[in-house]
C-alpha cells in the first residue's frame, strides 16, 4: 500500500520585484510504499526540499497535491509524520532534554510520557551525556542527532529526513545509518534526501532522481546499477612480465599496485580468456567480479546527460 | 490550546534566557535607586520625584523589552528556520502567532510586575511617600498598553526585518500617545486647505490606538482624579484586548498564506 502518493505536484516561486516565476518542481508523480526506505536524490536546487516542504505544508503547491496515509496534505495526522530538516537550527537556548520535551508536548504527549520519551531518545541517539547541555553548545553532529531524535518523538509511521547525515563524522554516519536501518525493522517508512550516495546505496529500497524540478529516474538501486554497461575487474598476482605486457594491451584499464595487477575488461568473454591464460602462465587470481559501478557513477551519468 | 500554551511557555523561556531581559531589568532597578538619591536632594518633592522617575522607568523599560524582544521573535523563527519543525508538528500558523504573542506578553508582564512591586516597596517605605490606588491603576493600565505594543511588535515581526519592525513599533507608540493632537492638527490643516495631509492624520487617528488613555502618570504625580472607574477597570482594558485581537488576526491572516522559504 502506498503510504505517500504525490500527484502532479508543481511549485512556482515568484522571485524579485518583477514577479518573475521560477519553477522549482514540475509535475512530480511518486508513490512510496509502506515500510520501504525511499531515497530522494538530486543536485542542489533539484526540488527535493521543496517537495518535503510541500508535504509538511511549510509551503503551498502551485498545483497538484499529495496524500499521506490516504489523507490529503493538510488533513494528514501530523503526529504520524516525523521530520528532520536539512542543516537543522533549533532553539539554542534550550537544553537537549528541554528541546525534546517541547516537541513531545507539541505532539500532545502527557508531561510524564514526554519526559520518559525524551530520555529514551537521547540515549538512542547517543546524547544521554548532553541532556543538560544547551543546544548552543552542541557540535554540528550533535545537533543532527538531536534533530533525528526530535523527528522520532511521536513514534511516527513516516519519516521525512532531509540530509540526515550532513555534518556527521564517519562514526556518527555509521551510527545514524544503523539507526535508520533499525527503524525499517520497526516497519517505519523512511523518505530521505541525501547527497551522500553511498548511504543511499546501502540503505534504500528504491530511489528517485530529481533534476531541475523534474523526476528523471525511479527504480530500485539494483535496477539502476545494472542498467549501465558492466565491466569486469580481474586482479592477478605473480604475473610473468611478458604475460603482463600482453594483458596491458588488451585491457581497457591497467593498474599495478603493490605487485598486483588490476585489469578492467569491457566484456565477460575476454575477461574469462585473460584469466585462463594468466593461470596457465603461472599467475594467481586475487579477484574476478563484474563491476557495475556505484550509484554515484549512475547519478553523475544521468544528471550530467540532462 | 495545548499548542498555544506550549509555544507561549517556550517563548517566555527564550525571552528570559535572553540577556536583554536582565540588562533591561538591571537598568530599571538602577533608575529606581537613582530616584531615591534625587528624592533625598529635593526637599518636599520626594513623593513626586520617586513616582515620576519610577513610573517613567517602568514605561521606558517595558516598552524597550516589548519592542526589542518582540521584533525578533517571529523574524528569527523564519530566518533560522526553526519554524519548519513547529509547523511540521501540526501546529497551526494562527496558534503559532498567538503563542508567540502570549509568551512575549508574559515576559513583559513579569518584568513590569517586578519593577512595579519594587516601586511600591520604595514608595511604601519612603517616609514622605505612600502607595495610592492611582499608582496601582497606573501600573495596571500600563500592562494593557504593553499588550498592544507586544501585539504590534509580533505583527511587524511577522512580515519585516527586526530593524524595520522596531522603527514601526516605536512610531506607533509615539503616534499613539499623540492621538488627541493628531485630530487637532488634522482640523487645522483642513482649515488651511492641506486636505491630503489632514486626511492622512485622520486615518492615523482612527487606525492607531489612543495610548494616552493608558497613561495615568500625571494623575499619580499630581494626585488628580482618574475619572470613571468603569473606564479604567473595564472599558480601556477591553479596548486593548479587542485591538490586540485585531492585530493578531491580521498577523495570522498574513502568516497563513505565506510560503516559508
Coordinates of C-alpha atoms in Angstrom, one line a residue:
Chain A
X1 CA 0.0 0.0 0.0
X2 CA 1.3 3.5 -0.9
X3 CA 1.8 5.5 2.3
X4 CA 2.7 8.6 0.3
X5 CA 1.2 9.4 -3.0
X6 CA 2.3 12.5 -4.9
X7 CA 0.2 13.6 -7.9
X8 CA 1.3 16.3 -10.4
X9 CA 2.9 18.4 -7.8
X10 CA 4.2 21.7 -9.2
X11 CA 5.7 24.6 -7.4
X12 CA 6.5 28.0 -8.9
X13 CA 8.3 30.6 -6.8
X14 CA 7.9 34.3 -7.6
X15 CA 11.3 36.0 -7.5
X16 CA 12.3 39.6 -7.3
X17 CA 10.2 42.7 -7.7
X18 CA 9.4 41.9 -11.3
X19 CA 7.3 38.9 -10.2
X20 CA 9.3 36.6 -12.4
X21 CA 8.3 33.0 -11.9
X22 CA 10.8 30.2 -11.3
X23 CA 9.6 26.6 -11.5
X24 CA 11.1 24.6 -8.6
X25 CA 9.0 21.5 -9.1
X26 CA 7.3 20.3 -12.2
X27 CA 4.5 17.7 -12.3
X28 CA 6.0 15.3 -9.8
X29 CA 4.3 11.9 -9.6
X30 CA 5.6 9.5 -7.0
X31 CA 4.4 6.7 -4.7
X32 CA 6.2 5.5 -1.6
X33 CA 5.2 2.1 -0.3
X34 CA 4.7 1.3 3.3
X35 CA 7.8 0.1 5.1
X36 CA 10.3 1.0 2.5
X37 CA 13.3 3.3 2.6
X38 CA 13.0 5.6 -0.3
X39 CA 15.9 7.7 -1.4
X40 CA 15.3 11.1 -3.0
X41 CA 18.3 12.2 -5.0
X42 CA 19.2 15.2 -6.9
X43 CA 21.7 18.0 -7.2
X44 CA 21.3 21.3 -5.4
X45 CA 18.1 23.1 -6.5
X46 CA 16.6 19.9 -7.9
X47 CA 13.4 20.4 -5.9
X48 CA 13.9 17.8 -3.1
X49 CA 13.5 20.1 -0.1
X50 CA 10.6 21.9 -1.9
X51 CA 8.8 18.6 -2.2
X52 CA 9.3 17.8 1.5
X53 CA 8.2 21.3 2.5
X54 CA 5.0 21.0 0.5
X55 CA 4.3 17.7 2.1
X56 CA 4.5 19.4 5.5
X57 CA 2.6 22.5 4.5
X58 CA 5.6 24.7 5.2
X59 CA 5.0 26.0 1.6
X60 CA 1.9 25.6 -0.6
X61 CA 1.9 23.9 -4.0
X62 CA 1.1 25.9 -7.2
X63 CA -0.8 22.9 -8.5
X64 CA -1.2 19.2 -7.8
X65 CA -1.5 17.5 -4.4
X66 CA -0.3 14.6 -2.3
X67 CA -1.8 12.0 0.1
X68 CA -0.1 10.8 3.2
X69 CA -1.7 7.7 4.7
X70 CA -4.7 8.2 2.4
X71 CA -5.3 11.7 3.7
X72 CA -4.7 14.8 1.7
X73 CA -1.8 17.0 2.8
X74 CA -3.1 19.5 5.4
X75 CA -5.6 16.9 6.7
X76 CA -3.0 14.3 7.4
X77 CA -2.3 13.3 11.0
X78 CA 0.9 15.2 11.7
X79 CA 1.9 13.2 14.7
X80 CA 2.3 10.2 12.4
X81 CA 4.9 12.1 10.4
X82 CA 8.4 12.7 11.7
X83 CA 10.5 15.4 10.0
X84 CA 14.1 16.4 10.2
X85 CA 15.2 19.5 8.2
X86 CA 18.4 20.0 6.4
X87 CA 21.0 21.8 8.4
X88 CA 18.8 21.9 11.4
X89 CA 19.0 25.0 13.5
X90 CA 17.0 24.5 16.7
X91 CA 16.3 26.6 19.7
X92 CA 19.8 27.3 21.0
X93 CA 18.6 28.4 24.5
X94 CA 17.1 25.0 25.3
X95 CA 19.0 22.0 26.7
X96 CA 18.7 18.8 24.7
X97 CA 16.2 17.4 27.3
X98 CA 14.1 20.6 27.2
X99 CA 14.2 20.6 23.4
X100 CA 12.8 17.1 23.1
X101 CA 10.2 17.6 25.8
X102 CA 9.0 20.7 23.9
X103 CA 8.3 18.7 20.8
X104 CA 6.7 15.9 22.8
X105 CA 4.4 18.4 24.4
X106 CA 3.6 19.9 20.9
X107 CA 2.6 16.3 20.0
X108 CA 0.1 16.3 22.9
X109 CA 2.0 13.7 24.9
X110 CA 1.2 13.9 28.6
X111 CA 4.0 15.5 30.6
X112 CA 5.3 12.3 32.3
X113 CA 5.3 10.4 28.9
X114 CA 7.1 13.4 27.3
X115 CA 9.8 13.2 29.9
X116 CA 10.3 9.5 29.5
X117 CA 10.3 9.7 25.7
X118 CA 12.9 12.5 25.7
X119 CA 15.3 10.5 28.0
X120 CA 14.9 7.3 25.9
X121 CA 15.5 9.1 22.6
X122 CA 18.5 11.0 24.0
X123 CA 20.0 7.6 24.9
X124 CA 19.2 6.1 21.5
X125 CA 20.9 8.9 19.5
X126 CA 23.9 8.8 21.9
X127 CA 23.3 12.1 23.6
X128 CA 22.4 11.0 27.1
X129 CA 25.5 12.7 28.4
X130 CA 24.5 16.0 26.9
X131 CA 20.9 16.1 28.2
X132 CA 21.5 19.1 30.4
X133 CA 23.7 21.0 27.8
X134 CA 22.2 23.8 25.9
X135 CA 21.9 23.3 22.1
X136 CA 24.1 26.4 21.6
X137 CA 27.0 24.3 22.9
X138 CA 26.2 21.3 20.7
X139 CA 28.5 20.4 17.8
X140 CA 27.0 20.1 14.3
X141 CA 26.9 16.4 14.6
X142 CA 25.1 16.6 18.0
X143 CA 22.5 18.9 16.5
X144 CA 21.9 16.5 13.7
X145 CA 21.4 13.7 16.3
X146 CA 19.1 15.7 18.4
X147 CA 17.2 16.6 15.2
X148 CA 16.7 13.0 14.4
X149 CA 15.5 12.3 18.0
X150 CA 13.0 15.2 17.5
X151 CA 11.7 13.5 14.4
X152 CA 11.2 10.3 16.3
X153 CA 9.5 11.8 19.3
X154 CA 5.9 10.9 18.2
X155 CA 6.9 7.4 17.1
X156 CA 5.9 8.3 13.6
X157 CA 4.9 5.9 10.8
X158 CA 6.5 8.0 8.1
X159 CA 9.8 9.8 8.5
X160 CA 10.9 12.6 6.2
X161 CA 14.6 13.1 6.6
X162 CA 16.3 15.9 4.7
X163 CA 20.1 15.3 4.6
X164 CA 20.2 13.3 7.8
X165 CA 23.9 12.5 7.6
X166 CA 25.2 16.0 6.9
X167 CA 27.7 17.2 9.5
X168 CA 28.4 13.8 10.9
X169 CA 31.9 12.2 11.1
X170 CA 32.3 8.6 9.7
X171 CA 31.4 7.0 13.1
X172 CA 28.4 9.2 13.5
X173 CA 27.2 8.5 10.0
X174 CA 27.6 4.8 10.6
X175 CA 25.5 5.1 13.8
X176 CA 22.8 7.0 12.2
X177 CA 22.8 4.6 9.2
X178 CA 22.4 1.7 11.6
X179 CA 19.6 3.6 13.4
X180 CA 17.8 4.2 10.1
X181 CA 18.2 0.5 9.3
X182 CA 16.7 -0.4 12.7
X183 CA 13.7 1.9 12.0
X184 CA 13.0 -0.1 8.9
X185 CA 12.8 -3.2 11.0
X186 CA 10.2 -1.4 13.1
X187 CA 8.2 -1.2 9.9
X188 CA 8.6 2.6 9.6
X189 CA 8.6 4.2 6.1
X190 CA 11.6 6.5 5.5
X191 CA 11.7 9.1 2.8
X192 CA 15.1 10.7 2.7
X193 CA 17.1 13.1 0.7
X194 CA 20.9 12.8 0.8
X195 CA 23.9 13.9 -1.2
X196 CA 25.9 11.0 0.3
X197 CA 25.1 8.5 -2.3
X198 CA 27.0 5.7 -0.6
X199 CA 24.4 5.9 2.3
X200 CA 21.5 5.8 -0.2
X201 CA 23.0 2.8 -1.9
X202 CA 23.4 1.0 1.3
X203 CA 20.0 1.8 2.8
X204 CA 17.4 2.4 0.2
X205 CA 15.0 0.0 -1.4
X206 CA 14.0 2.4 -4.1
X207 CA 15.4 5.7 -5.4
X208 CA 14.0 8.7 -7.3
X209 CA 16.3 11.1 -9.1
X210 CA 15.2 14.6 -9.5
X211 CA 16.8 17.3 -11.6
X212 CA 15.7 20.8 -12.2
X213 CA 12.4 20.1 -10.7
X214 CA 11.6 17.0 -12.8
X215 CA 11.7 13.4 -12.0
X216 CA 14.2 11.7 -14.3
X217 CA 14.6 8.2 -12.9
X218 CA 12.7 6.0 -10.5
X219 CA 13.6 2.4 -9.5
X220 CA 15.4 0.1 -7.2
X221 CA 19.1 0.7 -6.6
X222 CA 19.8 -2.7 -8.2
X223 CA 17.9 -1.7 -11.4
X224 CA 19.9 1.5 -11.7
X225 CA 23.2 -0.2 -11.2
X226 CA 22.6 -3.0 -13.7
X227 CA 21.2 -0.6 -16.3
X228 CA 24.6 0.6 -17.3
X229 CA 27.3 -1.3 -19.2
X230 CA 29.1 -3.7 -16.9
X231 CA 32.8 -4.0 -16.9
X232 CA 34.7 -6.9 -15.3
X233 CA 37.5 -6.4 -12.8
X234 CA 40.4 -9.0 -12.8
X235 CA 43.1 -8.8 -10.2
X236 CA 46.2 -11.0 -10.6
X237 CA 49.3 -11.8 -8.6
X238 CA 52.6 -13.3 -9.7
X239 CA 52.1 -12.5 -13.4
X240 CA 55.2 -13.1 -15.6
X241 CA 56.4 -9.8 -17.2
X242 CA 55.7 -10.9 -20.8
X243 CA 52.1 -12.0 -20.0
X244 CA 51.6 -8.7 -18.1
X245 CA 52.6 -6.8 -21.2
X246 CA 50.1 -8.7 -23.4
X247 CA 47.3 -8.1 -20.9
X248 CA 48.1 -4.4 -20.7
X249 CA 47.4 -4.2 -24.5
X250 CA 44.0 -6.0 -24.3
X251 CA 42.6 -4.4 -21.1
X252 CA 40.6 -1.2 -21.1
X253 CA 42.4 -0.1 -17.9
X254 CA 45.6 -1.4 -16.4
X255 CA 47.0 -0.7 -12.9
X256 CA 49.8 -2.2 -10.9
X257 CA 49.6 -1.6 -7.2
X258 CA 51.9 -3.4 -4.7
X259 CA 52.8 -6.1 -7.2
X260 CA 49.2 -6.9 -8.0
X261 CA 47.8 -6.2 -11.5
X262 CA 44.3 -4.8 -11.6
X263 CA 42.6 -5.0 -15.0
X264 CA 39.3 -3.6 -16.2
X265 CA 37.9 -5.5 -19.1
X266 CA 34.8 -4.4 -21.1
X267 CA 33.2 -7.9 -21.7
X268 CA 32.9 -11.1 -19.9
X269 CA 34.3 -13.4 -22.6
X270 CA 37.6 -11.5 -23.0
X271 CA 37.9 -11.3 -19.2
X272 CA 37.5 -15.1 -18.9
X273 CA 40.0 -15.8 -21.6
X274 CA 42.5 -13.5 -20.0
X275 CA 42.0 -15.1 -16.6
X276 CA 42.6 -18.6 -18.1
X277 CA 45.8 -17.5 -20.0
X278 CA 47.1 -15.8 -16.8
X279 CA 46.6 -19.1 -14.8
X280 CA 48.4 -21.1 -17.4
X281 CA 51.3 -18.7 -17.3
X282 CA 51.6 -19.3 -13.5
X283 CA 49.7 -16.3 -12.1
X284 CA 47.1 -16.5 -9.3
X285 CA 43.7 -14.8 -9.3
X286 CA 43.0 -12.4 -6.4
X287 CA 39.7 -11.1 -7.6
X288 CA 37.3 -11.6 -10.5
X289 CA 34.0 -9.8 -10.5
X290 CA 31.6 -7.7 -12.5
X291 CA 32.0 -4.0 -11.9
X292 CA 28.6 -2.4 -12.2
X293 CA 29.8 1.0 -10.9
X294 CA 28.3 2.9 -8.0
X295 CA 25.2 4.8 -7.6
X296 CA 27.4 7.9 -7.8
X297 CA 28.6 6.9 -11.3
X298 CA 24.9 6.3 -12.3
X299 CA 23.8 9.6 -10.8
X300 CA 26.6 11.6 -12.5
X301 CA 25.8 9.9 -15.8
X302 CA 22.1 10.6 -15.6
X303 CA 22.1 14.1 -14.2
X304 CA 25.1 15.1 -16.4
X305 CA 23.3 13.9 -19.5
X306 CA 20.4 16.3 -18.9
Chain B
X1 CA -4.9 25.3 23.3
X2 CA -2.1 23.0 24.2
X3 CA -0.1 24.2 21.2
X4 CA -0.6 27.9 22.1
X5 CA 0.3 27.2 25.7
X6 CA 3.5 25.2 24.8
X7 CA 4.7 27.8 22.3
X8 CA 3.9 30.6 24.8
X9 CA 5.9 28.9 27.5
X10 CA 8.8 28.2 25.2
X11 CA 8.8 31.8 24.0
X12 CA 8.8 33.0 27.6
X13 CA 11.8 30.7 28.3
X14 CA 13.5 32.1 25.2
X15 CA 12.9 35.7 26.3
X16 CA 14.1 35.3 29.9
X17 CA 17.2 33.4 28.8
X18 CA 17.9 36.4 26.5
X19 CA 20.5 38.8 28.1
X20 CA 18.3 41.8 27.0
X21 CA 15.8 40.8 29.7
X22 CA 18.3 41.1 32.5
X23 CA 20.1 44.2 31.1
X24 CA 16.7 46.0 31.0
X25 CA 15.8 44.8 34.4
X26 CA 19.1 45.9 35.9
X27 CA 18.9 49.4 34.3
X28 CA 15.3 49.8 35.5
X29 CA 16.4 48.9 39.1
X30 CA 19.3 51.3 38.9
X31 CA 17.0 54.1 37.8
X32 CA 14.6 53.3 40.7
X33 CA 17.6 53.5 43.1
X34 CA 18.6 56.8 41.5
X35 CA 15.2 58.2 42.1
X36 CA 15.8 57.8 45.8
X37 CA 19.0 59.8 45.6
X38 CA 17.2 62.6 43.8
X39 CA 14.3 62.4 46.2
X40 CA 16.6 62.9 49.2
X41 CA 18.0 66.0 47.5
X42 CA 14.7 67.6 46.6
X43 CA 13.1 68.8 49.7
X44 CA 9.3 68.3 49.9
X45 CA 9.2 66.8 46.4
X46 CA 10.2 63.3 47.4
X47 CA 6.9 61.7 46.6
X48 CA 6.5 63.3 43.2
X49 CA 10.1 62.5 42.1
X50 CA 10.1 58.9 43.2
X51 CA 6.8 58.2 41.5
X52 CA 7.7 60.2 38.3
X53 CA 11.1 58.5 37.8
X54 CA 9.7 55.1 38.9
X55 CA 6.8 55.1 36.5
X56 CA 8.9 56.5 33.7
X57 CA 11.4 53.7 34.2
X58 CA 8.6 51.1 34.1
X59 CA 7.3 52.7 30.9
X60 CA 10.6 53.0 29.1
X61 CA 12.0 49.7 30.0
X62 CA 8.7 47.9 29.5
X63 CA 8.5 49.4 26.0
X64 CA 12.1 48.5 25.2
X65 CA 11.6 44.9 26.3
X66 CA 8.3 44.5 24.3
X67 CA 9.8 46.1 21.2
X68 CA 13.3 44.7 21.2
X69 CA 12.4 41.1 22.2
X70 CA 9.2 41.2 20.2
X71 CA 10.5 42.3 16.9
X72 CA 13.0 39.4 16.8
X73 CA 10.6 36.7 17.9
X74 CA 8.8 35.7 14.7
X75 CA 11.5 37.0 12.3
X76 CA 14.2 34.8 13.9
X77 CA 11.9 31.7 13.7
X78 CA 11.7 32.3 9.9
X79 CA 15.3 33.4 9.5
X80 CA 16.7 30.4 11.4
X81 CA 14.0 28.1 10.0
X82 CA 13.1 26.8 13.5
X83 CA 9.5 27.3 12.4
X84 CA 9.8 24.4 10.0
X85 CA 9.7 21.7 12.6
X86 CA 7.0 23.5 14.6
X87 CA 4.6 23.7 11.5
X88 CA 5.6 20.1 10.7
X89 CA 4.5 19.1 14.2
X90 CA 0.9 20.1 13.3
X91 CA 0.9 23.5 15.0
X92 CA -1.4 25.8 13.1
X93 CA 0.1 29.1 12.0
X94 CA -2.5 31.0 13.9
X95 CA -1.7 29.1 17.1
X96 CA 2.0 29.8 16.5
X97 CA 1.4 33.6 16.3
X98 CA -0.9 33.6 19.3
X99 CA 1.6 31.5 21.3
X100 CA 4.5 33.8 20.4
X101 CA 2.5 36.9 21.4
X102 CA 1.4 35.3 24.7
X103 CA 5.0 34.3 25.5
X104 CA 6.2 37.8 24.8
X105 CA 3.4 39.4 26.8
X106 CA 4.0 37.1 29.8
X107 CA 7.7 38.2 29.7
X108 CA 6.7 41.9 29.7
X109 CA 4.1 41.4 32.4
X110 CA 6.6 39.7 34.7
X111 CA 9.1 42.4 34.0
X112 CA 6.6 45.2 34.7
X113 CA 5.3 43.5 37.8
X114 CA 8.8 43.1 39.2
X115 CA 9.5 46.8 38.6
X116 CA 6.1 47.8 39.8
X117 CA 6.5 45.8 43.0
X118 CA 9.8 47.4 43.7
X119 CA 8.4 50.9 43.1
X120 CA 5.6 50.1 45.5
X121 CA 8.2 48.9 48.1
X122 CA 10.2 52.1 47.7
X123 CA 7.1 54.3 47.9
X124 CA 5.8 52.3 50.8
X125 CA 9.0 52.6 52.9
X126 CA 9.9 56.2 52.0
X127 CA 8.8 58.4 54.9
X128 CA 7.3 61.2 52.7
X129 CA 5.6 59.0 50.2
X130 CA 2.8 56.5 50.1
X131 CA 1.1 53.9 47.9
X132 CA -2.1 55.2 46.3
X133 CA -4.8 53.4 44.4
X134 CA -4.0 55.6 41.4
X135 CA -0.4 54.2 41.4
X136 CA -1.7 50.7 41.3
X137 CA -4.1 51.6 38.5
X138 CA -1.3 53.3 36.6
X139 CA 0.7 50.0 36.6
X140 CA -2.4 48.0 35.8
X141 CA -3.3 50.1 32.8
X142 CA 0.3 50.2 31.6
X143 CA 0.1 46.4 31.2
X144 CA -2.7 46.8 28.7
X145 CA -0.6 49.4 26.8
X146 CA 2.2 46.9 26.7
X147 CA -0.3 44.3 25.4
X148 CA -0.9 46.4 22.4
X149 CA 2.8 47.2 21.9
X150 CA 3.7 43.5 22.1
X151 CA 1.0 42.6 19.5
X152 CA 2.3 45.4 17.2
X153 CA 5.8 44.0 17.5
X154 CA 4.7 40.5 16.7
X155 CA 2.6 41.7 13.8
X156 CA 5.5 43.7 12.3
X157 CA 8.0 40.9 13.0
X158 CA 5.8 38.5 11.0
X159 CA 6.5 40.3 7.7
X160 CA 9.5 42.6 8.1
X161 CA 13.1 42.7 9.4
X162 CA 13.8 43.4 13.1
X163 CA 15.1 47.0 12.5
X164 CA 12.1 48.0 10.4
X165 CA 9.8 46.3 12.9
X166 CA 11.4 48.2 15.8
X167 CA 11.0 51.5 13.9
X168 CA 7.4 50.8 13.1
X169 CA 6.6 49.8 16.7
X170 CA 8.2 52.9 18.1
X171 CA 6.4 55.1 15.6
X172 CA 3.1 53.5 16.6
X173 CA 4.0 54.1 20.2
X174 CA 4.8 57.8 19.6
X175 CA 1.8 58.4 17.4
X176 CA -0.5 56.5 19.8
X177 CA 0.5 58.9 22.5
X178 CA -0.2 61.9 20.3
X179 CA -3.7 60.7 19.2
X180 CA -5.5 63.8 20.5
X181 CA -3.0 66.1 18.9
X182 CA -3.4 64.3 15.6
X183 CA -7.1 65.1 15.3
X184 CA -6.5 68.7 16.3
X185 CA -3.7 69.1 13.7
X186 CA -5.9 67.5 11.1
X187 CA -8.6 70.1 11.8
X188 CA -6.2 73.0 11.5
X189 CA -4.6 71.6 8.3
X190 CA -8.1 71.1 6.8
X191 CA -8.8 74.7 7.6
X192 CA -5.6 75.7 5.9
X193 CA -6.6 73.7 2.8
X194 CA -4.0 70.9 3.1
X195 CA -6.6 68.2 2.8
X196 CA -4.2 65.4 1.8
X197 CA -2.1 65.6 5.0
X198 CA -5.2 66.3 7.0
X199 CA -6.8 63.1 5.8
X200 CA -3.6 61.1 6.4
X201 CA -3.6 62.3 10.0
X202 CA -7.3 61.5 10.3
X203 CA -6.6 57.9 9.1
X204 CA -3.8 57.5 11.6
X205 CA -6.1 58.8 14.3
X206 CA -8.7 56.2 13.5
X207 CA -6.3 53.3 12.8
X208 CA -3.8 53.6 15.7
X209 CA -4.9 53.2 19.3
X210 CA -5.0 56.2 21.6
X211 CA -2.3 55.0 24.0
X212 CA -2.6 58.2 26.2
X213 CA -5.7 56.7 27.9
X214 CA -3.4 54.1 29.4
X215 CA -1.1 56.8 30.8
X216 CA -2.0 57.8 34.4
X217 CA 1.4 59.2 35.3
X218 CA 0.1 62.8 35.8
X219 CA -2.8 61.7 37.9
X220 CA -0.4 59.7 40.1
X221 CA 2.2 62.5 40.5
X222 CA -0.3 65.4 40.9
X223 CA -2.9 63.4 42.8
X224 CA -5.5 64.1 40.2
X225 CA -8.8 62.3 39.7
X226 CA -8.5 59.3 37.4
X227 CA -12.1 59.7 36.1
X228 CA -14.6 56.9 35.7
X229 CA -13.6 53.7 37.5
X230 CA -15.5 51.8 34.9
X231 CA -13.4 53.2 32.1
X232 CA -10.1 52.4 33.9
X233 CA -11.0 48.9 35.1
X234 CA -13.2 47.7 32.2
X235 CA -13.5 49.8 29.1
X236 CA -9.9 50.7 28.5
X237 CA -8.6 47.1 29.2
X238 CA -11.4 45.7 27.0
X239 CA -10.4 48.1 24.2
X240 CA -6.8 47.0 24.5
X241 CA -7.8 43.3 24.3
X242 CA -10.0 44.0 21.3
X243 CA -7.3 45.9 19.5
X244 CA -4.7 43.2 20.3
X245 CA -7.1 40.5 18.9
X246 CA -7.5 42.5 15.7
X247 CA -3.7 42.9 15.3
X248 CA -3.1 39.2 15.9
X249 CA -5.8 38.3 13.5
X250 CA -4.1 40.4 10.8
X251 CA -0.8 38.8 11.6
X252 CA -2.4 35.3 11.5
X253 CA -4.1 36.0 8.1
X254 CA -0.8 37.2 6.5
X255 CA 1.0 34.3 8.1
X256 CA -1.5 31.7 6.9
X257 CA -0.9 32.5 3.3
X258 CA 2.9 32.6 3.3
X259 CA 5.4 30.2 2.0
X260 CA 8.3 29.8 4.4
X261 CA 11.3 29.6 2.2

